[in-house]
Amino acid sequence: MAEKIAIASDHGGFDLKTQLKQELERLGFEPLDLGTDGPASVDYPDFAVKMAQTLKAGDATRGVLICGSGIGISIAANRHTHIRAALCHDHLTAYLARWHNNANVLCLGGRTTGPDVAKDCLQVFLGTDFEGGRHQNRVAKLG
Ligand code: RB5
């Protein structure tokens, strides 16, 4: 059975969410779309809450959140202690978010990151394990 990845955005990330859902399927994952469902203006914190609830319930293993810049939605997601949301802009930040920080939510900016870079971030984020070791203590201190 395919690993389920939750994905959500506000209006600023709606177009990129549509593209990344297809990319998830291409990579062999099952996207769980938590909205928003169109370009109408919505509030990004509401979608961070949906992501937090979905991961807490175990309905998906990891998630992707997108707003215009990726900033607001990553701040909102990180208010939940079981979320480690990382705003990534390129291959290296997406790789380190997993390898060093064991991030469980990838955040992207729909207005700041182009689709090809975003797809690369998605692929490396989902394909990289946590290094553990000295990083385990540090991540544990995050609460
Ligand atoms: C919405 O216009 C925009 O503020 C939002 O998508 C995001 O960039 C906030 O951080």
mmCIF file with all atom_site columns, C-alpha atoms and ligand atoms in Angstrom:
data_model
loop_
_atom_site.group_PDB
_atom_site.id
_atom_site.type_symbol
_atom_site.label_atom_id
_atom_site.label_alt_id
_atom_site.label_comp_id
_atom_site.label_asym_id
_atom_site.label_entity_id
_atom_site.label_seq_id
_atom_site.pdbx_PDB_ins_code
_atom_site.Cartn_x
_atom_site.Cartn_y
_atom_site.Cartn_z
_atom_site.occupancy
_atom_site.B_iso_or_equiv
_atom_site.pdbx_formal_charge
_atom_site.auth_seq_id
_atom_site.auth_comp_id
_atom_site.auth_asym_id
_atom_site.auth_atom_id
_atom_site.pdbx_PDB_model_num
ATOM   1   C CA . MET A 1 1   ? 0.000   0.000  0.000   1.00 0.00 ? 1   MET A CA 1
ATOM   2   C CA . ALA A 1 2   ? 1.285   3.457  -0.912  1.00 0.00 ? 2   ALA A CA 1
ATOM   3   C CA . GLU A 1 3   ? 2.473   5.747  1.887   1.00 0.00 ? 3   GLU A CA 1
ATOM   4   C CA . LYS A 1 4   ? -0.081  8.505  2.459   1.00 0.00 ? 4   LYS A CA 1
ATOM   5   C CA . ILE A 1 5   ? 1.254   12.078 2.345   1.00 0.00 ? 5   ILE A CA 1
ATOM   6   C CA . ALA A 1 6   ? -1.056  14.903 3.462   1.00 0.00 ? 6   ALA A CA 1
ATOM   7   C CA . ILE A 1 7   ? -0.881  18.094 1.432   1.00 0.00 ? 7   ILE A CA 1
ATOM   8   C CA . ALA A 1 8   ? -2.540  21.453 2.060   1.00 0.00 ? 8   ALA A CA 1
ATOM   9   C CA . SER A 1 9   ? -2.194  25.061 1.003   1.00 0.00 ? 9   SER A CA 1
ATOM   10  C CA . ASP A 1 10  ? -3.840  28.448 1.101   1.00 0.00 ? 10  ASP A CA 1
ATOM   11  C CA . HIS A 1 11  ? -4.719  30.309 -2.100  1.00 0.00 ? 11  HIS A CA 1
ATOM   12  C CA . GLY A 1 12  ? -1.093  31.435 -2.515  1.00 0.00 ? 12  GLY A CA 1
ATOM   13  C CA . GLY A 1 13  ? -0.014  27.804 -2.777  1.00 0.00 ? 13  GLY A CA 1
ATOM   14  C CA . PHE A 1 14  ? -3.003  26.355 -4.576  1.00 0.00 ? 14  PHE A CA 1
ATOM   15  C CA . ASP A 1 15  ? -1.411  26.039 -8.039  1.00 0.00 ? 15  ASP A CA 1
ATOM   16  C CA . LEU A 1 16  ? 1.743   24.461 -6.661  1.00 0.00 ? 16  LEU A CA 1
ATOM   17  C CA . LYS A 1 17  ? -0.327  22.060 -4.540  1.00 0.00 ? 17  LYS A CA 1
ATOM   18  C CA . THR A 1 18  ? -2.095  20.852 -7.684  1.00 0.00 ? 18  THR A CA 1
ATOM   19  C CA . GLN A 1 19  ? 1.253   20.152 -9.339  1.00 0.00 ? 19  GLN A CA 1
ATOM   20  C CA . LEU A 1 20  ? 2.769   18.476 -6.297  1.00 0.00 ? 20  LEU A CA 1
ATOM   21  C CA . LYS A 1 21  ? -0.214  16.161 -5.892  1.00 0.00 ? 21  LYS A CA 1
ATOM   22  C CA . GLN A 1 22  ? 0.520   14.807 -9.363  1.00 0.00 ? 22  GLN A CA 1
ATOM   23  C CA . GLU A 1 23  ? 4.190   14.545 -8.503  1.00 0.00 ? 23  GLU A CA 1
ATOM   24  C CA . LEU A 1 24  ? 3.373   12.573 -5.344  1.00 0.00 ? 24  LEU A CA 1
ATOM   25  C CA . GLU A 1 25  ? 1.408   10.080 -7.422  1.00 0.00 ? 25  GLU A CA 1
ATOM   26  C CA . ARG A 1 26  ? 4.224   9.842  -9.956  1.00 0.00 ? 26  ARG A CA 1
ATOM   27  C CA . LEU A 1 27  ? 6.626   9.055  -7.120  1.00 0.00 ? 27  LEU A CA 1
ATOM   28  C CA . GLY A 1 28  ? 4.351   6.270  -5.839  1.00 0.00 ? 28  GLY A CA 1
ATOM   29  C CA . PHE A 1 29  ? 2.785   8.046  -2.857  1.00 0.00 ? 29  PHE A CA 1
ATOM   30  C CA . GLU A 1 30  ? -0.898  8.577  -2.116  1.00 0.00 ? 30  GLU A CA 1
ATOM   31  C CA . PRO A 1 31  ? -1.709  12.281 -1.650  1.00 0.00 ? 31  PRO A CA 1
ATOM   32  C CA . LEU A 1 32  ? -4.309  13.176 0.974   1.00 0.00 ? 32  LEU A CA 1
ATOM   33  C CA . ASP A 1 33  ? -5.560  16.624 -0.043  1.00 0.00 ? 33  ASP A CA 1
ATOM   34  C CA . LEU A 1 34  ? -6.675  18.747 2.917   1.00 0.00 ? 34  LEU A CA 1
ATOM   35  C CA . GLY A 1 35  ? -7.536  21.818 0.785   1.00 0.00 ? 35  GLY A CA 1
ATOM   36  C CA . THR A 1 36  ? -7.857  24.575 -0.074  1.00 0.00 ? 36  THR A CA 1
ATOM   37  C CA . ASP A 1 37  ? -9.907  23.648 -3.096  1.00 0.00 ? 37  ASP A CA 1
ATOM   38  C CA . GLY A 1 38  ? -9.586  26.734 -5.279  1.00 0.00 ? 38  GLY A CA 1
ATOM   39  C CA . PRO A 1 39  ? -7.968  30.152 -5.702  1.00 0.00 ? 39  PRO A CA 1
ATOM   40  C CA . ALA A 1 40  ? -10.334 32.021 -3.334  1.00 0.00 ? 40  ALA A CA 1
ATOM   41  C CA . SER A 1 41  ? -8.649  33.784 -0.423  1.00 0.00 ? 41  SER A CA 1
ATOM   42  C CA . VAL A 1 42  ? -8.414  31.706 2.774   1.00 0.00 ? 42  VAL A CA 1
ATOM   43  C CA . ASP A 1 43  ? -6.363  31.840 5.991   1.00 0.00 ? 43  ASP A CA 1
ATOM   44  C CA . TYR A 1 44  ? -3.212  29.703 6.061   1.00 0.00 ? 44  TYR A CA 1
ATOM   45  C CA . PRO A 1 45  ? -3.361  28.907 9.835   1.00 0.00 ? 45  PRO A CA 1
ATOM   46  C CA . ASP A 1 46  ? -6.545  26.884 9.229   1.00 0.00 ? 46  ASP A CA 1
ATOM   47  C CA . PHE A 1 47  ? -4.654  24.534 6.924   1.00 0.00 ? 47  PHE A CA 1
ATOM   48  C CA . ALA A 1 48  ? -1.789  24.132 9.343   1.00 0.00 ? 48  ALA A CA 1
ATOM   49  C CA . VAL A 1 49  ? -4.341  23.026 11.954  1.00 0.00 ? 49  VAL A CA 1
ATOM   50  C CA . LYS A 1 50  ? -5.790  20.495 9.501   1.00 0.00 ? 50  LYS A CA 1
ATOM   51  C CA . MET A 1 51  ? -2.305  19.134 8.894   1.00 0.00 ? 51  MET A CA 1
ATOM   52  C CA . ALA A 1 52  ? -1.596  18.890 12.636  1.00 0.00 ? 52  ALA A CA 1
ATOM   53  C CA . GLN A 1 53  ? -4.847  17.012 13.233  1.00 0.00 ? 53  GLN A CA 1
ATOM   54  C CA . THR A 1 54  ? -4.232  14.659 10.306  1.00 0.00 ? 54  THR A CA 1
ATOM   55  C CA . LEU A 1 55  ? -0.736  13.695 11.444  1.00 0.00 ? 55  LEU A CA 1
ATOM   56  C CA . LYS A 1 56  ? -1.839  13.340 15.084  1.00 0.00 ? 56  LYS A CA 1
ATOM   57  C CA . ALA A 1 57  ? -4.638  10.985 14.001  1.00 0.00 ? 57  ALA A CA 1
ATOM   58  C CA . GLY A 1 58  ? -2.147  8.932  11.958  1.00 0.00 ? 58  GLY A CA 1
ATOM   59  C CA . ASP A 1 59  ? -4.113  9.495  8.752   1.00 0.00 ? 59  ASP A CA 1
ATOM   60  C CA . ALA A 1 60  ? -0.869  10.352 6.957   1.00 0.00 ? 60  ALA A CA 1
ATOM   61  C CA . THR A 1 61  ? 2.780   9.802  7.823   1.00 0.00 ? 61  THR A CA 1
ATOM   62  C CA . ARG A 1 62  ? 4.178   13.128 6.608   1.00 0.00 ? 62  ARG A CA 1
ATOM   63  C CA . GLY A 1 63  ? 2.935   16.333 5.063   1.00 0.00 ? 63  GLY A CA 1
ATOM   64  C CA . VAL A 1 64  ? 3.473   19.194 2.666   1.00 0.00 ? 64  VAL A CA 1
ATOM   65  C CA . LEU A 1 65  ? 2.219   22.729 3.399   1.00 0.00 ? 65  LEU A CA 1
ATOM   66  C CA . ILE A 1 66  ? 2.289   25.604 0.927   1.00 0.00 ? 66  ILE A CA 1
ATOM   67  C CA . CYS A 1 67  ? 1.369   29.269 1.193   1.00 0.00 ? 67  CYS A CA 1
ATOM   68  C CA . GLY A 1 68  ? 2.578   32.241 -0.836  1.00 0.00 ? 68  GLY A CA 1
ATOM   69  C CA . SER A 1 69  ? 5.966   32.484 0.827   1.00 0.00 ? 69  SER A CA 1
ATOM   70  C CA . GLY A 1 70  ? 5.889   29.315 2.932   1.00 0.00 ? 70  GLY A CA 1
ATOM   71  C CA . ILE A 1 71  ? 6.600   31.487 5.961   1.00 0.00 ? 71  ILE A CA 1
ATOM   72  C CA . GLY A 1 72  ? 3.169   31.931 7.515   1.00 0.00 ? 72  GLY A CA 1
ATOM   73  C CA . ILE A 1 73  ? 2.156   28.318 7.154   1.00 0.00 ? 73  ILE A CA 1
ATOM   74  C CA . SER A 1 74  ? 5.452   27.040 8.595   1.00 0.00 ? 74  SER A CA 1
ATOM   75  C CA . ILE A 1 75  ? 5.109   29.340 11.621  1.00 0.00 ? 75  ILE A CA 1
ATOM   76  C CA . ALA A 1 76  ? 1.546   28.124 12.126  1.00 0.00 ? 76  ALA A CA 1
ATOM   77  C CA . ALA A 1 77  ? 2.479   24.453 11.779  1.00 0.00 ? 77  ALA A CA 1
ATOM   78  C CA . ASN A 1 78  ? 5.334   24.700 14.262  1.00 0.00 ? 78  ASN A CA 1
ATOM   79  C CA . ARG A 1 79  ? 2.921   25.814 17.025  1.00 0.00 ? 79  ARG A CA 1
ATOM   80  C CA . HIS A 1 80  ? 2.034   22.116 17.288  1.00 0.00 ? 80  HIS A CA 1
ATOM   81  C CA . THR A 1 81  ? 4.651   20.175 19.200  1.00 0.00 ? 81  THR A CA 1
ATOM   82  C CA . HIS A 1 82  ? 4.315   16.982 17.150  1.00 0.00 ? 82  HIS A CA 1
ATOM   83  C CA . ILE A 1 83  ? 5.070   18.938 13.965  1.00 0.00 ? 83  ILE A CA 1
ATOM   84  C CA . ARG A 1 84  ? 8.563   19.731 12.769  1.00 0.00 ? 84  ARG A CA 1
ATOM   85  C CA . ALA A 1 85  ? 7.870   21.894 9.742   1.00 0.00 ? 85  ALA A CA 1
ATOM   86  C CA . ALA A 1 86  ? 10.774  23.032 7.595   1.00 0.00 ? 86  ALA A CA 1
ATOM   87  C CA . LEU A 1 87  ? 10.558  25.841 5.069   1.00 0.00 ? 87  LEU A CA 1
ATOM   88  C CA . CYS A 1 88  ? 12.789  24.734 2.214   1.00 0.00 ? 88  CYS A CA 1
ATOM   89  C CA . HIS A 1 89  ? 13.952  26.552 -0.872  1.00 0.00 ? 89  HIS A CA 1
ATOM   90  C CA . ASP A 1 90  ? 16.217  24.100 -2.632  1.00 0.00 ? 90  ASP A CA 1
ATOM   91  C CA . HIS A 1 91  ? 17.642  20.570 -2.714  1.00 0.00 ? 91  HIS A CA 1
ATOM   92  C CA . LEU A 1 92  ? 20.078  21.097 0.176   1.00 0.00 ? 92  LEU A CA 1
ATOM   93  C CA . THR A 1 93  ? 17.586  22.613 2.607   1.00 0.00 ? 93  THR A CA 1
ATOM   94  C CA . ALA A 1 94  ? 15.077  19.847 1.841   1.00 0.00 ? 94  ALA A CA 1
ATOM   95  C CA . TYR A 1 95  ? 17.782  17.215 2.361   1.00 0.00 ? 95  TYR A CA 1
ATOM   96  C CA . LEU A 1 96  ? 18.989  18.730 5.653   1.00 0.00 ? 96  LEU A CA 1
ATOM   97  C CA . ALA A 1 97  ? 15.417  19.145 6.919   1.00 0.00 ? 97  ALA A CA 1
ATOM   98  C CA . ARG A 1 98  ? 15.207  15.333 6.964   1.00 0.00 ? 98  ARG A CA 1
ATOM   99  C CA . TRP A 1 99  ? 18.841  14.320 7.592   1.00 0.00 ? 99  TRP A CA 1
ATOM   100 C CA . HIS A 1 100 ? 19.473  16.665 10.537  1.00 0.00 ? 100 HIS A CA 1
ATOM   101 C CA . ASN A 1 101 ? 16.049  17.829 11.745  1.00 0.00 ? 101 ASN A CA 1
ATOM   102 C CA . ASN A 1 102 ? 13.800  14.827 11.091  1.00 0.00 ? 102 ASN A CA 1
ATOM   103 C CA . ALA A 1 103 ? 11.195  17.248 9.779   1.00 0.00 ? 103 ALA A CA 1
ATOM   104 C CA . ASN A 1 104 ? 7.804   15.666 9.177   1.00 0.00 ? 104 ASN A CA 1
ATOM   105 C CA . VAL A 1 105 ? 6.310   18.543 7.190   1.00 0.00 ? 105 VAL A CA 1
ATOM   106 C CA . LEU A 1 106 ? 7.861   20.165 4.116   1.00 0.00 ? 106 LEU A CA 1
ATOM   107 C CA . CYS A 1 107 ? 6.845   23.819 3.663   1.00 0.00 ? 107 CYS A CA 1
ATOM   108 C CA . LEU A 1 108 ? 7.172   25.599 0.341   1.00 0.00 ? 108 LEU A CA 1
ATOM   109 C CA . GLY A 1 109 ? 6.336   29.014 -1.070  1.00 0.00 ? 109 GLY A CA 1
ATOM   110 C CA . GLY A 1 110 ? 4.044   28.915 -4.075  1.00 0.00 ? 110 GLY A CA 1
ATOM   111 C CA . ARG A 1 111 ? 5.103   32.436 -5.056  1.00 0.00 ? 111 ARG A CA 1
ATOM   112 C CA . THR A 1 112 ? 8.787   32.058 -4.271  1.00 0.00 ? 112 THR A CA 1
ATOM   113 C CA . THR A 1 113 ? 9.726   28.562 -5.479  1.00 0.00 ? 113 THR A CA 1
ATOM   114 C CA . GLY A 1 114 ? 9.194   27.375 -9.037  1.00 0.00 ? 114 GLY A CA 1
ATOM   115 C CA . PRO A 1 115 ? 7.555   24.019 -9.767  1.00 0.00 ? 115 PRO A CA 1
ATOM   116 C CA . ASP A 1 116 ? 10.705  22.182 -10.830 1.00 0.00 ? 116 ASP A CA 1
ATOM   117 C CA . VAL A 1 117 ? 12.645  23.213 -7.703  1.00 0.00 ? 117 VAL A CA 1
ATOM   118 C CA . ALA A 1 118 ? 9.591   22.392 -5.577  1.00 0.00 ? 118 ALA A CA 1
ATOM   119 C CA . LYS A 1 119 ? 9.362   18.908 -7.122  1.00 0.00 ? 119 LYS A CA 1
ATOM   120 C CA . ASP A 1 120 ? 13.042  18.347 -6.427  1.00 0.00 ? 120 ASP A CA 1
ATOM   121 C CA . CYS A 1 121 ? 12.515  19.458 -2.793  1.00 0.00 ? 121 CYS A CA 1
ATOM   122 C CA . LEU A 1 122 ? 9.590   17.049 -2.501  1.00 0.00 ? 122 LEU A CA 1
ATOM   123 C CA . GLN A 1 123 ? 11.525  14.112 -3.906  1.00 0.00 ? 123 GLN A CA 1
ATOM   124 C CA . VAL A 1 124 ? 14.584  14.590 -1.709  1.00 0.00 ? 124 VAL A CA 1
ATOM   125 C CA . PHE A 1 125 ? 12.464  15.310 1.381   1.00 0.00 ? 125 PHE A CA 1
ATOM   126 C CA . LEU A 1 126 ? 10.516  12.080 0.964   1.00 0.00 ? 126 LEU A CA 1
ATOM   127 C CA . GLY A 1 127 ? 13.580  10.061 0.040   1.00 0.00 ? 127 GLY A CA 1
ATOM   128 C CA . THR A 1 128 ? 15.950  11.055 2.862   1.00 0.00 ? 128 THR A CA 1
ATOM   129 C CA . ASP A 1 129 ? 16.138  9.333  6.258   1.00 0.00 ? 129 ASP A CA 1
ATOM   130 C CA . PHE A 1 130 ? 16.969  10.987 9.578   1.00 0.00 ? 130 PHE A CA 1
ATOM   131 C CA . GLU A 1 131 ? 20.658  10.638 10.449  1.00 0.00 ? 131 GLU A CA 1
ATOM   132 C CA . GLY A 1 132 ? 19.928  10.244 14.178  1.00 0.00 ? 132 GLY A CA 1
ATOM   133 C CA . GLY A 1 133 ? 23.036  10.076 16.378  1.00 0.00 ? 133 GLY A CA 1
ATOM   134 C CA . ARG A 1 134 ? 23.979  13.492 17.732  1.00 0.00 ? 134 ARG A CA 1
ATOM   135 C CA . HIS A 1 135 ? 20.913  14.984 16.050  1.00 0.00 ? 135 HIS A CA 1
ATOM   136 C CA . GLN A 1 136 ? 18.578  12.730 18.019  1.00 0.00 ? 136 GLN A CA 1
ATOM   137 C CA . ASN A 1 137 ? 19.254  14.602 21.311  1.00 0.00 ? 137 ASN A CA 1
ATOM   138 C CA . ARG A 1 138 ? 18.816  17.950 19.627  1.00 0.00 ? 138 ARG A CA 1
ATOM   139 C CA . VAL A 1 139 ? 15.519  17.018 18.025  1.00 0.00 ? 139 VAL A CA 1
ATOM   140 C CA . ALA A 1 140 ? 14.337  15.578 21.369  1.00 0.00 ? 140 ALA A CA 1
ATOM   141 C CA . LYS A 1 141 ? 15.011  18.968 22.989  1.00 0.00 ? 141 LYS A CA 1
ATOM   142 C CA . LEU A 1 142 ? 12.553  20.596 20.610  1.00 0.00 ? 142 LEU A CA 1
ATOM   143 C CA . GLY A 1 143 ? 9.762   19.178 22.781  1.00 0.00 ? 143 GLY A CA 1
HETATM 144 C C1 . RB5 B 2 .   ? -1.493  35.324 1.350   1.00 0.00 ? 1   RB5 B C1 1
HETATM 145 O O1 . RB5 B 2 .   ? -1.659  36.470 0.580   1.00 0.00 ? 1   RB5 B O1 1
HETATM 146 C C2 . RB5 B 2 .   ? -0.069  35.248 1.899   1.00 0.00 ? 1   RB5 B C2 1
HETATM 147 O O2 . RB5 B 2 .   ? 0.119   36.196 2.884   1.00 0.00 ? 1   RB5 B O2 1
HETATM 148 C C3 . RB5 B 2 .   ? 0.211   33.859 2.418   1.00 0.00 ? 1   RB5 B C3 1
HETATM 149 O O3 . RB5 B 2 .   ? 0.032   32.946 1.381   1.00 0.00 ? 1   RB5 B O3 1
HETATM 150 C C4 . RB5 B 2 .   ? 1.594   33.613 2.946   1.00 0.00 ? 1   RB5 B C4 1
HETATM 151 O O4 . RB5 B 2 .   ? 2.570   34.048 2.052   1.00 0.00 ? 1   RB5 B O4 1
HETATM 152 C C5 . RB5 B 2 .   ? 1.853   34.037 4.319   1.00 0.00 ? 1   RB5 B C5 1
HETATM 153 O O5 . RB5 B 2 .   ? 2.929   33.833 4.894   1.00 0.00 ? 1   RB5 B O5 1
#
